[in-house]
PDB file of N, CA and C in Angstrom:
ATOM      1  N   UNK A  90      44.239 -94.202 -47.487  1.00 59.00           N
ATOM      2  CA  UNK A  90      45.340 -94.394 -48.387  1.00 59.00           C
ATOM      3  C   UNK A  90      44.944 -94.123 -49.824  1.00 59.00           C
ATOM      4  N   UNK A  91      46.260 -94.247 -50.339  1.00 66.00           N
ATOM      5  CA  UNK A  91      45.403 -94.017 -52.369  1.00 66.00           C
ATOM      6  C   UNK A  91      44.436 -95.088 -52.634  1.00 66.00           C
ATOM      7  N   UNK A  92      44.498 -96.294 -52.056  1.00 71.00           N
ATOM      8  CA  UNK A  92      43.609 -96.961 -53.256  1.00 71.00           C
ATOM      9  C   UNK A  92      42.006 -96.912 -52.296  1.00 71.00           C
ATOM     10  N   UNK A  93      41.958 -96.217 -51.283  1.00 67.00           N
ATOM     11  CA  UNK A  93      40.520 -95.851 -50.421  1.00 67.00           C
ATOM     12  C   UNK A  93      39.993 -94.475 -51.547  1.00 67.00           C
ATOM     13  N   UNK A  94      40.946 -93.721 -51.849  1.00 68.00           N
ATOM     14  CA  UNK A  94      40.987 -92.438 -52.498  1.00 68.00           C
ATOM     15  C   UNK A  94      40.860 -93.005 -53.964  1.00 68.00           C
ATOM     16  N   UNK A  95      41.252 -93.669 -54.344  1.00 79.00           N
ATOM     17  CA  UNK A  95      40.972 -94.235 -55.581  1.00 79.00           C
ATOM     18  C   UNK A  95      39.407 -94.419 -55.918  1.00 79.00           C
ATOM     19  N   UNK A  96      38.717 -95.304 -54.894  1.00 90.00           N
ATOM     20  CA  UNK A  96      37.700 -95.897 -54.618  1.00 90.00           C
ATOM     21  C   UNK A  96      36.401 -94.499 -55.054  1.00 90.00           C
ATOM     22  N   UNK A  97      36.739 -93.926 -53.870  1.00 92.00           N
ATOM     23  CA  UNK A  97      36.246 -92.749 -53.954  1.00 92.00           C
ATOM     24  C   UNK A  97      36.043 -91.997 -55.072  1.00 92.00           C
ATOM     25  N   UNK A  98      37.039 -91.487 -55.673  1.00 90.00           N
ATOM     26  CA  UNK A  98      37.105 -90.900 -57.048  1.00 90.00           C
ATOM     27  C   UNK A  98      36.317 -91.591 -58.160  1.00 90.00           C
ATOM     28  N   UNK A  99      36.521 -92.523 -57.819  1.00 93.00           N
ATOM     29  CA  UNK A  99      35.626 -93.676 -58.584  1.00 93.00           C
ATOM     30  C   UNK A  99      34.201 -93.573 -58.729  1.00 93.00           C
ATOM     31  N   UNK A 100      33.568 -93.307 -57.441  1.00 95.00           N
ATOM     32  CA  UNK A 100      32.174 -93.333 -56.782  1.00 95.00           C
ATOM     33  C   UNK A 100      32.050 -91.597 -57.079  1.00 95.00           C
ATOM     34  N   UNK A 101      32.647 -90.632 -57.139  1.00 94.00           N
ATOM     35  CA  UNK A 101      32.267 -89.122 -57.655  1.00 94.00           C
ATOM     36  C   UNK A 101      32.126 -89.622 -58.828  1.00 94.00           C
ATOM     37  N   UNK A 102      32.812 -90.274 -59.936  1.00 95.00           N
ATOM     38  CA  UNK A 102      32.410 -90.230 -61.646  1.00 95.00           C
ATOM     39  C   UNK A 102      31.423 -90.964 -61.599  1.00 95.00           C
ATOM     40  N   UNK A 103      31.028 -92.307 -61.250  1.00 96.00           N
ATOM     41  CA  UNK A 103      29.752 -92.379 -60.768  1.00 96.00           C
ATOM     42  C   UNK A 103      28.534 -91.960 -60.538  1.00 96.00           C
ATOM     43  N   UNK A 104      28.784 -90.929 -59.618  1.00 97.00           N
ATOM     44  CA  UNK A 104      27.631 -90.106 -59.536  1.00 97.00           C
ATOM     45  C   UNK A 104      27.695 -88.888 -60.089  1.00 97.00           C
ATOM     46  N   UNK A 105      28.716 -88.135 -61.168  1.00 96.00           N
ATOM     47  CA  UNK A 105      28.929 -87.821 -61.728  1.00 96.00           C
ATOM     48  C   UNK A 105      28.084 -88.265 -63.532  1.00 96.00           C
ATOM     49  N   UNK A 106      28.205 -89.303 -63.516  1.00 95.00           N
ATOM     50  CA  UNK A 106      27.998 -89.550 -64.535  1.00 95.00           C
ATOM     51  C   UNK A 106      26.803 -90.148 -64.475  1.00 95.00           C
ATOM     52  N   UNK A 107      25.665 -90.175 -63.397  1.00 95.00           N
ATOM     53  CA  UNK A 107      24.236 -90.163 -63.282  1.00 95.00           C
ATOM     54  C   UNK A 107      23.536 -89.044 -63.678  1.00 95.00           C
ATOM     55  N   UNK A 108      24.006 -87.768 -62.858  1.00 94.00           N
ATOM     56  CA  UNK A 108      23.751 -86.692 -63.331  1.00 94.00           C
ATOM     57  C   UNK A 108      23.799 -86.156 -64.549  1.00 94.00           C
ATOM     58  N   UNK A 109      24.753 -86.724 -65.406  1.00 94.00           N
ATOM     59  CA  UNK A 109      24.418 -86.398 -67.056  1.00 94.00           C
ATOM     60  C   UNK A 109      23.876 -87.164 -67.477  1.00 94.00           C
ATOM     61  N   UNK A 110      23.334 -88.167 -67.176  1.00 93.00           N
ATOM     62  CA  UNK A 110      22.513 -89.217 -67.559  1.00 93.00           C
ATOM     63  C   UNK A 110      21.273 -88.763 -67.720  1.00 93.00           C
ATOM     64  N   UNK A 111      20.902 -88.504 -66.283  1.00 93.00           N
ATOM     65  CA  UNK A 111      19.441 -87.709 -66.243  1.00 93.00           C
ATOM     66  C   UNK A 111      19.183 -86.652 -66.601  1.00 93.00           C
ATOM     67  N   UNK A 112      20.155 -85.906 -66.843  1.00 93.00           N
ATOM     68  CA  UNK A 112      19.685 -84.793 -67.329  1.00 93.00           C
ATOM     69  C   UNK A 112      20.157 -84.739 -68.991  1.00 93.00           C
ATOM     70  N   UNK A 113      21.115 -85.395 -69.272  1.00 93.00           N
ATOM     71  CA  UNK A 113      20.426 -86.112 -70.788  1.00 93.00           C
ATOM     72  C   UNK A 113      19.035 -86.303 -71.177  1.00 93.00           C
ATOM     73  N   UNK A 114      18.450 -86.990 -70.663  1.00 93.00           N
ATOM     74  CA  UNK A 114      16.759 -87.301 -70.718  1.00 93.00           C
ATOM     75  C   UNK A 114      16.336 -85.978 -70.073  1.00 93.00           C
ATOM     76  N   UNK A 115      16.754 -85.039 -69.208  1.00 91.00           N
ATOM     77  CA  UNK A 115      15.790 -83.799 -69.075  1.00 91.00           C
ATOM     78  C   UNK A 115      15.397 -82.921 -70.304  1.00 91.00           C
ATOM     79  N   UNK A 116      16.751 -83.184 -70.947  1.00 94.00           N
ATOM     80  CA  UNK A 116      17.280 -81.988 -71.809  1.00 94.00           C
ATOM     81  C   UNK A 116      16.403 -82.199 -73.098  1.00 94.00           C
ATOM     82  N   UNK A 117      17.005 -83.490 -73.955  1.00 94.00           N
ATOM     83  CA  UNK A 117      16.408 -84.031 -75.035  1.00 94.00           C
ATOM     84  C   UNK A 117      15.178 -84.677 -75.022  1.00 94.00           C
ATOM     85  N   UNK A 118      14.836 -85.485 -74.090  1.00 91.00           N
ATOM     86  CA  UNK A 118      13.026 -86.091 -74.013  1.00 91.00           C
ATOM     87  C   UNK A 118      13.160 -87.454 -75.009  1.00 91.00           C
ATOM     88  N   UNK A 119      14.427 -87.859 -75.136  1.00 92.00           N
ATOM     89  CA  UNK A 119      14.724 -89.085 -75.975  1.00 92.00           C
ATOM     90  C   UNK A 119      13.641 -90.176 -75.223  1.00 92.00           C
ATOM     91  N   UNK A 120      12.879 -90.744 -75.339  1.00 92.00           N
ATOM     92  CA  UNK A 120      12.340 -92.061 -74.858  1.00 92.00           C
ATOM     93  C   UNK A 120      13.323 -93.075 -74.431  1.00 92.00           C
ATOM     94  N   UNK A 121      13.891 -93.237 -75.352  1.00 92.00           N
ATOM     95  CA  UNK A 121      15.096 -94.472 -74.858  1.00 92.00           C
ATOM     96  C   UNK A 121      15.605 -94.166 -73.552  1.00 92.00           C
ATOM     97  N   UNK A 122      15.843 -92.777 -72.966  1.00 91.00           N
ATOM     98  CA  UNK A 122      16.427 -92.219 -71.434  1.00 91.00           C
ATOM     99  C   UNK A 122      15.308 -92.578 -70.504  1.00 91.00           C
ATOM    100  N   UNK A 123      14.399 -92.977 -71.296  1.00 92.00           N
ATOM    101  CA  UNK A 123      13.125 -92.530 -69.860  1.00 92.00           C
ATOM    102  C   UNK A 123      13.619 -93.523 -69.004  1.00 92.00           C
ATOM    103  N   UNK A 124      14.060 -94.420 -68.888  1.00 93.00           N
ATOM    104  CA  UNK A 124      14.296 -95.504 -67.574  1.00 93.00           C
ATOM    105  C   UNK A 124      15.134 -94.682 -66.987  1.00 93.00           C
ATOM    106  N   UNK A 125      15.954 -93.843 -67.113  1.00 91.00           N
ATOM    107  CA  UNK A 125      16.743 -92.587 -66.010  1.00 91.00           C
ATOM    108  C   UNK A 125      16.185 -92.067 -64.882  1.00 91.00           C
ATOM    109  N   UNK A 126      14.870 -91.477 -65.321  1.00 87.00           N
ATOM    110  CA  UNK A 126      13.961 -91.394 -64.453  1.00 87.00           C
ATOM    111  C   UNK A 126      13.382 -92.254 -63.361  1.00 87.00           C
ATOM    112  N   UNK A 127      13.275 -93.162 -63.646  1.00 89.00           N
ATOM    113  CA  UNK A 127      12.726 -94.128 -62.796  1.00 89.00           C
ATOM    114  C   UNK A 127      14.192 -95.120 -61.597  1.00 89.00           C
ATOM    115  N   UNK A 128      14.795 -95.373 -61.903  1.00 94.00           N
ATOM    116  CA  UNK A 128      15.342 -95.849 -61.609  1.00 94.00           C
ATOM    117  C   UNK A 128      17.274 -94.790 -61.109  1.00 94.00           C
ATOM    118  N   UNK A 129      16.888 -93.946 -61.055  1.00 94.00           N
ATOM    119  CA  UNK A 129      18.574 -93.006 -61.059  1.00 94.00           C
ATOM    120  C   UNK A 129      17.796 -91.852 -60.371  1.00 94.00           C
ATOM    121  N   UNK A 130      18.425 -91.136 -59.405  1.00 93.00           N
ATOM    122  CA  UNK A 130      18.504 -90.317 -58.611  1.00 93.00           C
ATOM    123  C   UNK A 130      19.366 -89.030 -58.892  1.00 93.00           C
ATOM    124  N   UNK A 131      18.986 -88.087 -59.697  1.00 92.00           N
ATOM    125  CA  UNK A 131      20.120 -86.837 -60.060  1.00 92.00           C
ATOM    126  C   UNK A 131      20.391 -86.384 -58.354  1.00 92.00           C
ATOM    127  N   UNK A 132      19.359 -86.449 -57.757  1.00 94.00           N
ATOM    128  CA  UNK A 132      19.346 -85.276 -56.560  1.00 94.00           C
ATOM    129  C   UNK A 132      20.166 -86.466 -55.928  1.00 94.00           C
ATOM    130  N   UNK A 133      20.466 -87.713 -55.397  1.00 96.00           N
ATOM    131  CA  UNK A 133      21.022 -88.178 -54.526  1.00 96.00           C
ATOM    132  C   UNK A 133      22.514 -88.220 -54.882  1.00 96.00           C
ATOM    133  N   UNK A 134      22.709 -88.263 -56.552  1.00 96.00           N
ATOM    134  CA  UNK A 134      23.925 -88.261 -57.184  1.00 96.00           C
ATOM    135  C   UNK A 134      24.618 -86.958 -56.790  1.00 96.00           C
ATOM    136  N   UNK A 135      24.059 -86.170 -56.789  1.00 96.00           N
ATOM    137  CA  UNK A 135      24.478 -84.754 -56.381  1.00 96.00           C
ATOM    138  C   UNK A 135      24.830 -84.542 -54.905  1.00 96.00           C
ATOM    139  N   UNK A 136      24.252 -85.137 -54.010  1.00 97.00           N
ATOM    140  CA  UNK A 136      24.176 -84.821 -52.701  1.00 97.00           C
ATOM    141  C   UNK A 136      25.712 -85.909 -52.332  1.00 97.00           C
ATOM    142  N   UNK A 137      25.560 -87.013 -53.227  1.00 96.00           N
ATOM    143  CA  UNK A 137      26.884 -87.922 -53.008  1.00 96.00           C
ATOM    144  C   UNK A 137      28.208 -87.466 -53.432  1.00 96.00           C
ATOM    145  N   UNK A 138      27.979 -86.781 -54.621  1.00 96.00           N
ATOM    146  CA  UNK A 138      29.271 -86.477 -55.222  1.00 96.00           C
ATOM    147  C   UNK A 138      29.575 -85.243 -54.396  1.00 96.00           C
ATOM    148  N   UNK A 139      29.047 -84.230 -53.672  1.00 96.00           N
ATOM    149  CA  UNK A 139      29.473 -83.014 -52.633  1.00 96.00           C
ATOM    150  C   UNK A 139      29.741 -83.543 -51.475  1.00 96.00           C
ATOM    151  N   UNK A 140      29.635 -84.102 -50.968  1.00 96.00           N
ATOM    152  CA  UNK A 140      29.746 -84.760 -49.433  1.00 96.00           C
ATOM    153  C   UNK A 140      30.903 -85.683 -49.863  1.00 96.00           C
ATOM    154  N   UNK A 141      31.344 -86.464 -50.766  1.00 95.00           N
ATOM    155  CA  UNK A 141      32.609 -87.062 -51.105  1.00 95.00           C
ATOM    156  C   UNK A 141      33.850 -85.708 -51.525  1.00 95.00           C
ATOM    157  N   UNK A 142      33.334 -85.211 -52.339  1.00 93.00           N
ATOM    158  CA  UNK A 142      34.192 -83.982 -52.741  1.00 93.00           C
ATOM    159  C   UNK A 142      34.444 -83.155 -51.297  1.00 93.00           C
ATOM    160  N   UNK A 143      33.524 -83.123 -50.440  1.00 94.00           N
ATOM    161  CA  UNK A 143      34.265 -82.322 -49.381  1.00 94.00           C
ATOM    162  C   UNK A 143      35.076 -83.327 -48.049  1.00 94.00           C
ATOM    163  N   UNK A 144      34.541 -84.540 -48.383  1.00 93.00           N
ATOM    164  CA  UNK A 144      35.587 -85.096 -47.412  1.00 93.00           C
ATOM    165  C   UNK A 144      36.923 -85.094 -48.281  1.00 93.00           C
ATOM    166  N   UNK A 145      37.373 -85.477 -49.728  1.00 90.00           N
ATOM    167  CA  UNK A 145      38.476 -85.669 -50.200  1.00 90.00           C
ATOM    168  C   UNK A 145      39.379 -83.972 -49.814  1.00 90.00           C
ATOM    169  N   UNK A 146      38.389 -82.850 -50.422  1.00 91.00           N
ATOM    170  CA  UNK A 146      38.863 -81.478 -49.880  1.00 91.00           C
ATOM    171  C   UNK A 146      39.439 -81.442 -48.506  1.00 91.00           C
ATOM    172  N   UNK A 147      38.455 -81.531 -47.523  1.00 93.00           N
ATOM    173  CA  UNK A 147      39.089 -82.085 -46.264  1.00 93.00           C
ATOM    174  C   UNK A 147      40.339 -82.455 -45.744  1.00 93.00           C
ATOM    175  N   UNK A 148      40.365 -84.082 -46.513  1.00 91.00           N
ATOM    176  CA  UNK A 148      41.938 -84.321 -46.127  1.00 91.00           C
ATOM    177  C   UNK A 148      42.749 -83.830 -46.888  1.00 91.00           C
ATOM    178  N   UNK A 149      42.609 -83.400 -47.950  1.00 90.00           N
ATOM    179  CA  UNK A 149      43.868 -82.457 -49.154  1.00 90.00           C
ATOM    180  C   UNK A 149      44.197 -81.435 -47.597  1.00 90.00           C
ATOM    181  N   UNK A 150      43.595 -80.728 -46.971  1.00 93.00           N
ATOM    182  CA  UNK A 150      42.932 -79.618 -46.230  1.00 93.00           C
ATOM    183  C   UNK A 150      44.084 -79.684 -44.835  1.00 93.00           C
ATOM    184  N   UNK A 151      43.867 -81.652 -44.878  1.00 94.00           N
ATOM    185  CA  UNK A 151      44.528 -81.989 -43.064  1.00 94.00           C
ATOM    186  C   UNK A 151      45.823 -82.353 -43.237  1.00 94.00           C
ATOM    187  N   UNK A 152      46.351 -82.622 -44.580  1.00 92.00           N
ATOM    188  CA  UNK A 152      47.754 -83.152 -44.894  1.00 92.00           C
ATOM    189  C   UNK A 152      48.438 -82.097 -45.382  1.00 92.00           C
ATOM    190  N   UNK A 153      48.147 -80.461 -45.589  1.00 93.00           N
ATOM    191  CA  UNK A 153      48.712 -79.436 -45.729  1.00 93.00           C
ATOM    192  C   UNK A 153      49.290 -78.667 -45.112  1.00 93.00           C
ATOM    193  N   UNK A 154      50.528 -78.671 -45.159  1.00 94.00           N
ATOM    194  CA  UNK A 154      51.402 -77.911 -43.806  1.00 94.00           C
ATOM    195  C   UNK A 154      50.904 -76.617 -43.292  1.00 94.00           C
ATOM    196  N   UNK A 155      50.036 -75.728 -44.335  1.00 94.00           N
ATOM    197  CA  UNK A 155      49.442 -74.327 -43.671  1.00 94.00           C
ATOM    198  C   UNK A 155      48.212 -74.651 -44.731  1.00 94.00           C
ATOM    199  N   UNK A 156      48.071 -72.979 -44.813  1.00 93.00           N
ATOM    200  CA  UNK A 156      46.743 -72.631 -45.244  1.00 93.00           C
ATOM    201  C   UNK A 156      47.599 -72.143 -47.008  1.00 93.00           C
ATOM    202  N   UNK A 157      49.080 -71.752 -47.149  1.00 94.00           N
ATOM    203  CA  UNK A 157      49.395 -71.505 -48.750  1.00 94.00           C
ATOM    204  C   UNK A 157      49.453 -72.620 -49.234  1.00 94.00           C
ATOM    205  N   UNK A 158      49.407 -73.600 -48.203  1.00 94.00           N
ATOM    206  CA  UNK A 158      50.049 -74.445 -48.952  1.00 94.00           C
ATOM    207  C   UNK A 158      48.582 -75.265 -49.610  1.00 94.00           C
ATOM    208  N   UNK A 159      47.795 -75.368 -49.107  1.00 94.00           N
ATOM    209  CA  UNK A 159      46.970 -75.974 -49.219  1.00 94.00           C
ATOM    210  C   UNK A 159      46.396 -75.512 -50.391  1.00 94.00           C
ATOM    211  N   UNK A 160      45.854 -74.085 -50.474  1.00 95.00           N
ATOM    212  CA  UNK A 160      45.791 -73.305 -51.709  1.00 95.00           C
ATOM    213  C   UNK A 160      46.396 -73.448 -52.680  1.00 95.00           C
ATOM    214  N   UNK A 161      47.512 -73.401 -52.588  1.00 94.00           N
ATOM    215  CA  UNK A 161      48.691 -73.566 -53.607  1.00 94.00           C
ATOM    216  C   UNK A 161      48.437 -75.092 -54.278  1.00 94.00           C
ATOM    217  N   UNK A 162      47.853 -76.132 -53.636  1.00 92.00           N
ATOM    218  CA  UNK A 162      47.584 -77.157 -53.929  1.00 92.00           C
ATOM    219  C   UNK A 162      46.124 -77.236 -54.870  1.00 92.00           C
ATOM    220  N   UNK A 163      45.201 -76.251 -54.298  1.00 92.00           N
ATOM    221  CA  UNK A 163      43.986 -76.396 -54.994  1.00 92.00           C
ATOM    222  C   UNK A 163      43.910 -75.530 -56.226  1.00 92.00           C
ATOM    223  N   UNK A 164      44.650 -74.642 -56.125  1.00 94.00           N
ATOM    224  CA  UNK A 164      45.274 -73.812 -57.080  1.00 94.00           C
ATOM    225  C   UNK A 164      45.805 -74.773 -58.571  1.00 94.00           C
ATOM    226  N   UNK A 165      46.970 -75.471 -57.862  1.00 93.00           N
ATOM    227  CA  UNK A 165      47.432 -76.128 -59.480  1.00 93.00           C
ATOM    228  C   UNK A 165      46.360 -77.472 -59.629  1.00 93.00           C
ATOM    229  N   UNK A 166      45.760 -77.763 -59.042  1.00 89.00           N
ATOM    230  CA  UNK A 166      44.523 -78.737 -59.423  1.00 89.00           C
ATOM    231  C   UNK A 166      44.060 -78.420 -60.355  1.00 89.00           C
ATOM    232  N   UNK A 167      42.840 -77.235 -59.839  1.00 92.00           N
ATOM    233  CA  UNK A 167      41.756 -76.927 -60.310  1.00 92.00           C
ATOM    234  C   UNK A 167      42.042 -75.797 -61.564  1.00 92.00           C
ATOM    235  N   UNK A 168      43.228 -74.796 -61.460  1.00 93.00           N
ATOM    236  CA  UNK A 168      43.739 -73.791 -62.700  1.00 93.00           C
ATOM    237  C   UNK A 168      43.692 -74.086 -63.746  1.00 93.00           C
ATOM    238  N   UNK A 169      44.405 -75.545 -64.248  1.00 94.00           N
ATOM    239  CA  UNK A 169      44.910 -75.862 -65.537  1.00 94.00           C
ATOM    240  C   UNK A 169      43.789 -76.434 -66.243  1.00 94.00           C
ATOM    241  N   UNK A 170      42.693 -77.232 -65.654  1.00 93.00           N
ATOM    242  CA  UNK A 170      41.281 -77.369 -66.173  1.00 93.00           C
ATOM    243  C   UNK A 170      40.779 -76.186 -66.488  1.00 93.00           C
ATOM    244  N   UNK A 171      40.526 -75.157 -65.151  1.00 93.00           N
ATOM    245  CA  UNK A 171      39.818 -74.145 -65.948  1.00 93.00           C
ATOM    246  C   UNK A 171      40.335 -73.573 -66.661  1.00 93.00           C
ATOM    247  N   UNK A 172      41.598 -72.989 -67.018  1.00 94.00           N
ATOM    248  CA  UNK A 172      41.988 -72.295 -68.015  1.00 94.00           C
ATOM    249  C   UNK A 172      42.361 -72.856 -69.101  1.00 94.00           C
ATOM    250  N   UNK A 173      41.886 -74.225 -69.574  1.00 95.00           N
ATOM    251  CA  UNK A 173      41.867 -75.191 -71.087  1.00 95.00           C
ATOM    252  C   UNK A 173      40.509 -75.139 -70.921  1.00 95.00           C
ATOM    253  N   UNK A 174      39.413 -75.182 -70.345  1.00 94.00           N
ATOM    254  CA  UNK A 174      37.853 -75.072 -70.404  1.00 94.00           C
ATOM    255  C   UNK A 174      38.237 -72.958 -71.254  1.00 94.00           C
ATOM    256  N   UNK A 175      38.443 -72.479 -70.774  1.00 95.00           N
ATOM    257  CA  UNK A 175      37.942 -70.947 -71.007  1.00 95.00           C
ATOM    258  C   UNK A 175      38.933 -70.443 -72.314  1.00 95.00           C
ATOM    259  N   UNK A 176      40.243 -70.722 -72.675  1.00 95.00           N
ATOM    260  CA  UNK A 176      40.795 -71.055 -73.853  1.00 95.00           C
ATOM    261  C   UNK A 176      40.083 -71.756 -74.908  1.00 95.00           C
ATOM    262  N   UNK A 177      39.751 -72.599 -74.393  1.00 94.00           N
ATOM    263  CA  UNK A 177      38.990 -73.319 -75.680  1.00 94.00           C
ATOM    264  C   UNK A 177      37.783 -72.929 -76.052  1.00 94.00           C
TER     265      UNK A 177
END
């Protein structure tokens, strides 16, 4: 249901937002980041946030009457981000 999907979305920014964490401290070498390292996992954050992203893909995938439609769905998702990312 939405608020399982909620949950979820939740747990991608999550591990979403490990991954810039650590690689904050890859990038800059700030000391204050070094506990990133030790304690945060980029590679598991990564492996979590794809395996969630493809089950949510998935059911977008199983609740789509065909295959346009489904497109047509990932289409106006994902378009209007990228084309305000490449505009700007």
């Amino acid at each position: 249901g939405t608020r399982a999907q909620n949950n979820l979305e939740l747990l991608r920014l999550l591990f979403a937002g490990i991954v810039c964490v650590v690689h904050a401290y890859d990038l800059s070498g700030l000391p204050d980041l070094a506990w990133t390292r030790q304690y945060l996992s980029s590679m598991l954050a990564i492996k979590g946030f794809f395996v969630i992203s493809g089950y949510l893909i998935f059911v977008s995938f199983a609740r789509s009457r065909d295959w346009r439609d489904y497109l047509d769905r990932r289409f106006r998702r994902i378009y209007p981000a990228y084309a305000a990312i490449v505009l700007a």
